[in-house]
Short mmCIF file of the N, C-alpha and C atoms (twelve columns), coordinates in Angstrom:
data_MODEL
# 
_entry.id   MODEL 
# 
loop_
_atom_site.group_PDB 
_atom_site.id 
_atom_site.type_symbol 
_atom_site.label_atom_id 
_atom_site.label_alt_id 
_atom_site.label_comp_id 
_atom_site.label_asym_id 
_atom_site.label_seq_id 
_atom_site.Cartn_x 
_atom_site.Cartn_y 
_atom_site.Cartn_z 
_atom_site.pdbx_PDB_model_num 
ATOM 1   N N  . MET A 1  0.837  -1.182 0.000   1 
ATOM 2   C CA . MET A 1  0.000  0.000  0.000   1 
ATOM 3   C C  . MET A 1  0.874  1.235  0.000   1 
ATOM 4   N N  . LYS A 2  0.551  2.172  -0.850  1 
ATOM 5   C CA . LYS A 2  1.304  3.419  -0.919  1 
ATOM 6   C C  . LYS A 2  0.829  4.366  0.179   1 
ATOM 7   N N  . PHE A 3  1.785  4.892  0.929   1 
ATOM 8   C CA . PHE A 3  1.493  5.852  1.991   1 
ATOM 9   C C  . PHE A 3  1.281  7.214  1.341   1 
ATOM 10  N N  . PRO A 4  0.147  7.879  1.555   1 
ATOM 11  C CA . PRO A 4  -0.102 9.162  0.884   1 
ATOM 12  C C  . PRO A 4  0.777  10.273 1.456   1 
ATOM 13  N N  . ILE A 5  1.533  10.924 0.593   1 
ATOM 14  C CA . ILE A 5  2.357  12.051 1.048   1 
ATOM 15  C C  . ILE A 5  1.915  13.365 0.414   1 
ATOM 16  N N  . HIS A 6  0.999  13.278 -0.559  1 
ATOM 17  C CA . HIS A 6  0.456  14.487 -1.185  1 
ATOM 18  C C  . HIS A 6  -1.057 14.504 -1.011  1 
ATOM 19  N N  . CYS A 7  -1.588 15.694 -0.820  1 
ATOM 20  C CA . CYS A 7  -3.026 15.880 -0.648  1 
ATOM 21  C C  . CYS A 7  -3.760 15.448 -1.922  1 
ATOM 22  N N  . PRO A 8  -4.782 14.613 -1.795  1 
ATOM 23  C CA . PRO A 8  -5.517 14.193 -2.985  1 
ATOM 24  C C  . PRO A 8  -6.338 15.315 -3.613  1 
ATOM 25  N N  . ALA A 9  -6.578 16.397 -2.878  1 
ATOM 26  C CA . ALA A 9  -7.373 17.504 -3.402  1 
ATOM 27  C C  . ALA A 9  -6.529 18.559 -4.115  1 
ATOM 28  N N  . CYS A 10 -5.359 18.915 -3.519  1 
ATOM 29  C CA . CYS A 10 -4.582 20.019 -4.096  1 
ATOM 30  C C  . CYS A 10 -3.140 19.654 -4.414  1 
ATOM 31  N N  . ASP A 11 -2.723 18.427 -4.115  1 
ATOM 32  C CA . ASP A 11 -1.388 17.897 -4.403  1 
ATOM 33  C C  . ASP A 11 -0.266 18.531 -3.578  1 
ATOM 34  N N  . THR A 12 -0.607 19.270 -2.513  1 
ATOM 35  C CA . THR A 12 0.401  19.815 -1.606  1 
ATOM 36  C C  . THR A 12 0.923  18.689 -0.725  1 
ATOM 37  N N  . GLU A 13 2.214  18.758 -0.354  1 
ATOM 38  C CA . GLU A 13 2.758  17.716 0.514   1 
ATOM 39  C C  . GLU A 13 2.068  17.755 1.869   1 
ATOM 40  N N  . MET A 14 1.663  16.579 2.322   1 
ATOM 41  C CA . MET A 14 0.982  16.463 3.606   1 
ATOM 42  C C  . MET A 14 2.016  16.354 4.725   1 
ATOM 43  N N  . ALA A 15 1.576  16.523 5.957   1 
ATOM 44  C CA . ALA A 15 2.431  16.391 7.131   1 
ATOM 45  C C  . ALA A 15 1.750  15.464 8.126   1 
ATOM 46  N N  . VAL A 16 2.538  14.751 8.882   1 
ATOM 47  C CA . VAL A 16 2.006  13.919 9.959   1 
ATOM 48  C C  . VAL A 16 1.700  14.851 11.128  1 
ATOM 49  N N  . VAL A 17 0.518  14.722 11.709  1 
ATOM 50  C CA . VAL A 17 0.163  15.611 12.815  1 
ATOM 51  C C  . VAL A 17 -0.058 14.881 14.135  1 
ATOM 52  N N  . LYS A 18 -0.134 13.550 14.089  1 
ATOM 53  C CA . LYS A 18 -0.297 12.824 15.342  1 
ATOM 54  C C  . LYS A 18 0.348  11.446 15.226  1 
ATOM 55  N N  . LEU A 19 1.075  11.084 16.263  1 
ATOM 56  C CA . LEU A 19 1.658  9.756  16.380  1 
ATOM 57  C C  . LEU A 19 1.061  9.111  17.619  1 
ATOM 58  N N  . SER A 20 0.817  7.805  17.556  1 
ATOM 59  C CA . SER A 20 0.263  7.141  18.728  1 
ATOM 60  C C  . SER A 20 0.929  5.789  18.939  1 
ATOM 61  N N  . CYS A 21 1.015  5.406  20.201  1 
ATOM 62  C CA . CYS A 21 1.589  4.120  20.601  1 
ATOM 63  C C  . CYS A 21 0.464  3.098  20.663  1 
ATOM 64  N N  . SER A 22 0.610  1.994  19.936  1 
ATOM 65  C CA . SER A 22 -0.445 0.973  19.948  1 
ATOM 66  C C  . SER A 22 -0.454 0.170  21.243  1 
ATOM 67  N N  . SER A 23 0.601  0.286  22.047  1 
ATOM 68  C CA . SER A 23 0.675  -0.465 23.297  1 
ATOM 69  C C  . SER A 23 0.048  0.295  24.464  1 
ATOM 70  N N  . CYS A 24 0.532  1.510  24.720  1 
ATOM 71  C CA . CYS A 24 0.046  2.256  25.892  1 
ATOM 72  C C  . CYS A 24 -0.892 3.406  25.520  1 
ATOM 73  N N  . HIS A 25 -1.097 3.626  24.227  1 
ATOM 74  C CA . HIS A 25 -2.021 4.641  23.711  1 
ATOM 75  C C  . HIS A 25 -1.571 6.086  23.952  1 
ATOM 76  N N  . THR A 26 -0.282 6.272  24.239  1 
ATOM 77  C CA . THR A 26 0.247  7.632  24.329  1 
ATOM 78  C C  . THR A 26 0.163  8.266  22.951  1 
ATOM 79  N N  . GLU A 27 -0.199 9.540  22.906  1 
ATOM 80  C CA . GLU A 27 -0.276 10.259 21.641  1 
ATOM 81  C C  . GLU A 27 0.606  11.497 21.691  1 
ATOM 82  N N  . VAL A 28 1.248  11.781 20.585  1 
ATOM 83  C CA . VAL A 28 2.064  12.979 20.438  1 
ATOM 84  C C  . VAL A 28 1.520  13.737 19.235  1 
ATOM 85  N N  . SER A 29 1.158  14.995 19.446  1 
ATOM 86  C CA . SER A 29 0.627  15.824 18.369  1 
ATOM 87  C C  . SER A 29 1.627  16.902 18.008  1 
ATOM 88  N N  . GLY A 30 1.634  17.296 16.767  1 
ATOM 89  C CA . GLY A 30 2.516  18.340 16.267  1 
ATOM 90  C C  . GLY A 30 2.534  18.263 14.754  1 
ATOM 91  N N  . LYS A 31 3.497  18.915 14.160  1 
ATOM 92  C CA . LYS A 31 3.644  18.838 12.706  1 
ATOM 93  C C  . LYS A 31 4.997  18.221 12.423  1 
ATOM 94  N N  . PHE A 32 4.989  17.034 11.829  1 
ATOM 95  C CA . PHE A 32 6.203  16.299 11.556  1 
ATOM 96  C C  . PHE A 32 6.349  16.108 10.050  1 
ATOM 97  N N  . ASN A 33 7.504  16.451 9.520   1 
ATOM 98  C CA . ASN A 33 7.756  16.248 8.103   1 
ATOM 99  C C  . ASN A 33 8.092  14.791 7.843   1 
ATOM 100 N N  . PHE A 34 7.756  14.329 6.654   1 
ATOM 101 C CA . PHE A 34 8.116  12.975 6.259   1 
ATOM 102 C C  . PHE A 34 9.625  12.871 6.082   1 
ATOM 103 N N  . PRO A 35 10.221 11.752 6.490   1 
ATOM 104 C CA . PRO A 35 11.643 11.540 6.200   1 
ATOM 105 C C  . PRO A 35 11.861 11.523 4.685   1 
ATOM 106 N N  . ALA A 36 13.060 11.885 4.260   1 
ATOM 107 C CA . ALA A 36 13.368 11.998 2.829   1 
ATOM 108 C C  . ALA A 36 13.031 10.726 2.057   1 
ATOM 109 N N  . LEU A 37 13.359 9.558  2.592   1 
ATOM 110 C CA . LEU A 37 13.112 8.322  1.846   1 
ATOM 111 C C  . LEU A 37 11.622 8.053  1.664   1 
ATOM 112 N N  . MET A 38 10.792 8.512  2.593   1 
ATOM 113 C CA . MET A 38 9.344  8.327  2.442   1 
ATOM 114 C C  . MET A 38 8.770  9.243  1.374   1 
ATOM 115 N N  . ARG A 39 9.479  10.290 1.014   1 
ATOM 116 C CA . ARG A 39 9.003  11.211 -0.012  1 
ATOM 117 C C  . ARG A 39 9.218  10.660 -1.418  1 
ATOM 118 N N  . LEU A 40 10.021 9.614  -1.519  1 
ATOM 119 C CA . LEU A 40 10.244 8.986  -2.816  1 
ATOM 120 C C  . LEU A 40 9.036  8.168  -3.226  1 
ATOM 121 N N  . GLU A 41 8.868  7.975  -4.516  1 
ATOM 122 C CA . GLU A 41 7.814  7.107  -5.034  1 
ATOM 123 C C  . GLU A 41 8.122  5.664  -4.621  1 
ATOM 124 N N  . PRO A 42 7.110  4.803  -4.535  1 
ATOM 125 C CA . PRO A 42 7.348  3.418  -4.112  1 
ATOM 126 C C  . PRO A 42 8.430  2.701  -4.926  1 
ATOM 127 N N  . GLU A 43 8.443  2.880  -6.242  1 
ATOM 128 C CA . GLU A 43 9.472  2.205  -7.050  1 
ATOM 129 C C  . GLU A 43 10.862 2.773  -6.775  1 
ATOM 130 N N  . GLU A 44 10.935 4.043  -6.409  1 
ATOM 131 C CA . GLU A 44 12.223 4.636  -6.043  1 
ATOM 132 C C  . GLU A 44 12.688 4.097  -4.690  1 
ATOM 133 N N  . GLN A 45 11.757 3.937  -3.764  1 
ATOM 134 C CA . GLN A 45 12.086 3.348  -2.463  1 
ATOM 135 C C  . GLN A 45 12.601 1.922  -2.645  1 
ATOM 136 N N  . GLU A 46 11.959 1.177  -3.537  1 
ATOM 137 C CA . GLU A 46 12.377 -0.201 -3.819  1 
ATOM 138 C C  . GLU A 46 13.790 -0.226 -4.397  1 
ATOM 139 N N  . PHE A 47 14.105 0.727  -5.265  1 
ATOM 140 C CA . PHE A 47 15.445 0.823  -5.841  1 
ATOM 141 C C  . PHE A 47 16.476 1.048  -4.739  1 
ATOM 142 N N  . VAL A 48 16.194 1.972  -3.828  1 
ATOM 143 C CA . VAL A 48 17.115 2.258  -2.726  1 
ATOM 144 C C  . VAL A 48 17.297 1.018  -1.850  1 
ATOM 145 N N  . LEU A 49 16.217 0.335  -1.556  1 
ATOM 146 C CA . LEU A 49 16.287 -0.883 -0.741  1 
ATOM 147 C C  . LEU A 49 17.136 -1.949 -1.435  1 
ATOM 148 N N  . GLU A 50 16.905 -2.165 -2.729  1 
ATOM 149 C CA . GLU A 50 17.693 -3.149 -3.476  1 
ATOM 150 C C  . GLU A 50 19.165 -2.753 -3.525  1 
ATOM 151 N N  . PHE A 51 19.424 -1.465 -3.659  1 
ATOM 152 C CA . PHE A 51 20.793 -0.962 -3.672  1 
ATOM 153 C C  . PHE A 51 21.501 -1.333 -2.371  1 
ATOM 154 N N  . LEU A 52 20.823 -1.119 -1.254  1 
ATOM 155 C CA . LEU A 52 21.404 -1.466 0.048   1 
ATOM 156 C C  . LEU A 52 21.579 -2.970 0.207   1 
ATOM 157 N N  . LEU A 53 20.573 -3.731 -0.209  1 
ATOM 158 C CA . LEU A 53 20.644 -5.185 -0.078  1 
ATOM 159 C C  . LEU A 53 21.724 -5.792 -0.968  1 
ATOM 160 N N  . ASN A 54 22.108 -5.074 -2.027  1 
ATOM 161 C CA . ASN A 54 23.178 -5.521 -2.914  1 
ATOM 162 C C  . ASN A 54 24.510 -4.876 -2.535  1 
ATOM 163 N N  . SER A 55 24.604 -4.413 -1.306  1 
ATOM 164 C CA . SER A 55 25.825 -3.802 -0.767  1 
ATOM 165 C C  . SER A 55 26.345 -2.667 -1.629  1 
ATOM 166 N N  . GLY A 56 25.441 -1.948 -2.256  1 
ATOM 167 C CA . GLY A 56 25.828 -0.803 -3.068  1 
ATOM 168 C C  . GLY A 56 26.471 -1.163 -4.393  1 
ATOM 169 N N  . SER A 57 26.316 -2.392 -4.837  1 
ATOM 170 C CA . SER A 57 26.915 -2.827 -6.094  1 
ATOM 171 C C  . SER A 57 25.979 -2.526 -7.261  1 
ATOM 172 N N  . LEU A 58 26.311 -1.506 -8.024  1 
ATOM 173 C CA . LEU A 58 25.508 -1.178 -9.198  1 
ATOM 174 C C  . LEU A 58 25.615 -2.264 -10.257 1 
ATOM 175 N N  . LYS A 59 26.770 -2.903 -10.326 1 
ATOM 176 C CA . LYS A 59 26.957 -3.996 -11.283 1 
ATOM 177 C C  . LYS A 59 25.985 -5.133 -10.974 1 
ATOM 178 N N  . GLU A 60 25.872 -5.491 -9.706  1 
ATOM 179 C CA . GLU A 60 24.944 -6.550 -9.294  1 
ATOM 180 C C  . GLU A 60 23.502 -6.141 -9.550  1 
ATOM 181 N N  . MET A 61 23.189 -4.893 -9.261  1 
ATOM 182 C CA . MET A 61 21.827 -4.405 -9.502  1 
ATOM 183 C C  . MET A 61 21.490 -4.450 -10.980 1 
ATOM 184 N N  . ALA A 62 22.426 -4.034 -11.823 1 
ATOM 185 C CA . ALA A 62 22.203 -4.056 -13.273 1 
ATOM 186 C C  . ALA A 62 21.924 -5.481 -13.735 1 
ATOM 187 N N  . ASN A 63 22.689 -6.439 -13.222 1 
ATOM 188 C CA . ASN A 63 22.468 -7.839 -13.586 1 
ATOM 189 C C  . ASN A 63 21.083 -8.307 -13.162 1 
ATOM 190 N N  . LYS A 64 20.689 -8.014 -11.932 1 
ATOM 191 C CA . LYS A 64 19.388 -8.453 -11.414 1 
ATOM 192 C C  . LYS A 64 18.225 -7.770 -12.132 1 
ATOM 193 N N  . MET A 65 18.426 -6.503 -12.512 1 
ATOM 194 C CA . MET A 65 17.363 -5.743 -13.165 1 
ATOM 195 C C  . MET A 65 17.312 -5.991 -14.673 1 
ATOM 196 N N  . GLY A 66 18.367 -6.611 -15.205 1 
ATOM 197 C CA . GLY A 66 18.428 -6.826 -16.648 1 
ATOM 198 C C  . GLY A 66 18.631 -5.534 -17.412 1 
ATOM 199 N N  . LYS A 67 19.348 -4.590 -16.792 1 
ATOM 200 C CA . LYS A 67 19.619 -3.289 -17.419 1 
ATOM 201 C C  . LYS A 67 21.119 -3.073 -17.462 1 
ATOM 202 N N  . SER A 68 21.517 -2.095 -18.242 1 
ATOM 203 C CA . SER A 68 22.941 -1.799 -18.337 1 
ATOM 204 C C  . SER A 68 23.420 -1.046 -17.098 1 
ATOM 205 N N  . TYR A 69 24.710 -1.163 -16.834 1 
ATOM 206 C CA . TYR A 69 25.306 -0.448 -15.705 1 
ATOM 207 C C  . TYR A 69 25.044 1.059  -15.812 1 
ATOM 208 N N  . PRO A 70 25.274 1.690  -17.006 1 
ATOM 209 C CA . PRO A 70 25.023 3.140  -17.098 1 
ATOM 210 C C  . PRO A 70 23.568 3.522  -16.798 1 
ATOM 211 N N  . THR A 71 22.627 2.683  -17.178 1 
ATOM 212 C CA . THR A 71 21.213 2.965  -16.889 1 
ATOM 213 C C  . THR A 71 20.966 2.979  -15.392 1 
ATOM 214 N N  . VAL A 72 21.509 1.988  -14.699 1 
ATOM 215 C CA . VAL A 72 21.341 1.896  -13.249 1 
ATOM 216 C C  . VAL A 72 22.079 3.047  -12.567 1 
ATOM 217 N N  . ARG A 73 23.247 3.387  -13.051 1 
ATOM 218 C CA . ARG A 73 24.029 4.511  -12.506 1 
ATOM 219 C C  . ARG A 73 23.249 5.812  -12.651 1 
ATOM 220 N N  . ASN A 74 22.632 6.002  -13.828 1 
ATOM 221 C CA . ASN A 74 21.828 7.213  -14.058 1 
ATOM 222 C C  . ASN A 74 20.640 7.280  -13.112 1 
ATOM 223 N N  . LYS A 75 19.998 6.136  -12.883 1 
ATOM 224 C CA . LYS A 75 18.871 6.093  -11.951 1 
ATOM 225 C C  . LYS A 75 19.319 6.490  -10.542 1 
ATOM 226 N N  . LEU A 76 20.462 5.965  -10.126 1 
ATOM 227 C CA . LEU A 76 20.989 6.317  -8.808  1 
ATOM 228 C C  . LEU A 76 21.308 7.807  -8.740  1 
ATOM 229 N N  . ASP A 77 21.926 8.344  -9.776  1 
ATOM 230 C CA . ASP A 77 22.244 9.778  -9.797  1 
ATOM 231 C C  . ASP A 77 20.982 10.633 -9.722  1 
ATOM 232 N N  . GLU A 78 19.923 10.213 -10.422 1 
ATOM 233 C CA . GLU A 78 18.648 10.938 -10.369 1 
ATOM 234 C C  . GLU A 78 18.073 10.927 -8.955  1 
ATOM 235 N N  . LEU A 79 18.155 9.777  -8.289  1 
ATOM 236 C CA . LEU A 79 17.646 9.685  -6.919  1 
ATOM 237 C C  . LEU A 79 18.453 10.534 -5.952  1 
ATOM 238 N N  . ILE A 80 19.764 10.557 -6.153  1 
ATOM 239 C CA . ILE A 80 20.622 11.392 -5.297  1 
ATOM 240 C C  . ILE A 80 20.219 12.859 -5.440  1 
ATOM 241 N N  . GLU A 81 20.030 13.310 -6.667  1 
ATOM 242 C CA . GLU A 81 19.627 14.708 -6.891  1 
ATOM 243 C C  . GLU A 81 18.244 14.990 -6.303  1 
ATOM 244 N N  . LYS A 82 17.349 14.033 -6.435  1 
ATOM 245 C CA . LYS A 82 15.999 14.223 -5.878  1 
ATOM 246 C C  . LYS A 82 16.071 14.323 -4.358  1 
ATOM 247 N N  . LEU A 83 16.857 13.458 -3.719  1 
ATOM 248 C CA . LEU A 83 16.985 13.501 -2.265  1 
ATOM 249 C C  . LEU A 83 17.641 14.794 -1.796  1 
ATOM 250 N N  . LYS A 84 18.586 15.317 -2.570  1 
ATOM 251 C CA . LYS A 84 19.218 16.595 -2.210  1 
ATOM 252 C C  . LYS A 84 18.232 17.742 -2.238  1 
ATOM 253 N N  . SER A 85 17.192 17.627 -3.067  1 
ATOM 254 C CA . SER A 85 16.216 18.716 -3.200  1 
ATOM 255 C C  . SER A 85 15.228 18.762 -2.037  1 
ATOM 256 N N  . PHE A 86 15.188 17.704 -1.229  1 
ATOM 257 C CA . PHE A 86 14.289 17.679 -0.087  1 
ATOM 258 C C  . PHE A 86 14.904 18.494 0.989   1 
# 
Protein backbone atom coordinates (compact mmCIF):
# COMPACT_ATOMS: atom_id res chain seq x y z
CA MET A 1 0.00 0.00 0.00
CA LYS A 2 1.30 3.42 -0.92
CA PHE A 3 1.49 5.85 1.99
CA PRO A 4 -0.10 9.16 0.88
CA ILE A 5 2.36 12.05 1.05
CA HIS A 6 0.46 14.49 -1.18
CA CYS A 7 -3.03 15.88 -0.65
CA PRO A 8 -5.52 14.19 -2.99
CA ALA A 9 -7.37 17.50 -3.40
CA CYS A 10 -4.58 20.02 -4.10
CA ASP A 11 -1.39 17.90 -4.40
CA THR A 12 0.40 19.81 -1.61
CA GLU A 13 2.76 17.72 0.51
CA MET A 14 0.98 16.46 3.61
CA ALA A 15 2.43 16.39 7.13
CA VAL A 16 2.01 13.92 9.96
CA VAL A 17 0.16 15.61 12.81
CA LYS A 18 -0.30 12.82 15.34
CA LEU A 19 1.66 9.76 16.38
CA SER A 20 0.26 7.14 18.73
CA CYS A 21 1.59 4.12 20.60
CA SER A 22 -0.44 0.97 19.95
CA SER A 23 0.68 -0.47 23.30
CA CYS A 24 0.05 2.26 25.89
CA HIS A 25 -2.02 4.64 23.71
CA THR A 26 0.25 7.63 24.33
CA GLU A 27 -0.28 10.26 21.64
CA VAL A 28 2.06 12.98 20.44
CA SER A 29 0.63 15.82 18.37
CA GLY A 30 2.52 18.34 16.27
CA LYS A 31 3.64 18.84 12.71
CA PHE A 32 6.20 16.30 11.56
CA ASN A 33 7.76 16.25 8.10
CA PHE A 34 8.12 12.98 6.26
CA PRO A 35 11.64 11.54 6.20
CA ALA A 36 13.37 12.00 2.83
CA LEU A 37 13.11 8.32 1.85
CA MET A 38 9.34 8.33 2.44
CA ARG A 39 9.00 11.21 -0.01
CA LEU A 40 10.24 8.99 -2.82
CA GLU A 41 7.81 7.11 -5.03
CA PRO A 42 7.35 3.42 -4.11
CA GLU A 43 9.47 2.20 -7.05
CA GLU A 44 12.22 4.64 -6.04
CA GLN A 45 12.09 3.35 -2.46
CA GLU A 46 12.38 -0.20 -3.82
CA PHE A 47 15.45 0.82 -5.84
CA VAL A 48 17.12 2.26 -2.73
CA LEU A 49 16.29 -0.88 -0.74
CA GLU A 50 17.69 -3.15 -3.48
CA PHE A 51 20.79 -0.96 -3.67
CA LEU A 52 21.40 -1.47 0.05
CA LEU A 53 20.64 -5.18 -0.08
CA ASN A 54 23.18 -5.52 -2.91
CA SER A 55 25.82 -3.80 -0.77
CA GLY A 56 25.83 -0.80 -3.07
CA SER A 57 26.92 -2.83 -6.09
CA LEU A 58 25.51 -1.18 -9.20
CA LYS A 59 26.96 -4.00 -11.28
CA GLU A 60 24.94 -6.55 -9.29
CA MET A 61 21.83 -4.40 -9.50
CA ALA A 62 22.20 -4.06 -13.27
CA ASN A 63 22.47 -7.84 -13.59
CA LYS A 64 19.39 -8.45 -11.41
CA MET A 65 17.36 -5.74 -13.17
CA GLY A 66 18.43 -6.83 -16.65
CA LYS A 67 19.62 -3.29 -17.42
CA SER A 68 22.94 -1.80 -18.34
CA TYR A 69 25.31 -0.45 -15.71
CA PRO A 70 25.02 3.14 -17.10
CA THR A 71 21.21 2.96 -16.89
CA VAL A 72 21.34 1.90 -13.25
CA ARG A 73 24.03 4.51 -12.51
CA ASN A 74 21.83 7.21 -14.06
CA LYS A 75 18.87 6.09 -11.95
CA LEU A 76 20.99 6.32 -8.81
CA ASP A 77 22.24 9.78 -9.80
CA GLU A 78 18.65 10.94 -10.37
CA LEU A 79 17.65 9.69 -6.92
CA ILE A 80 20.62 11.39 -5.30
CA GLU A 81 19.63 14.71 -6.89
CA LYS A 82 16.00 14.22 -5.88
CA LEU A 83 16.98 13.50 -2.26
CA LYS A 84 19.22 16.59 -2.21
CA SER A 85 16.22 18.72 -3.20
CA PHE A 86 14.29 17.68 -0.09
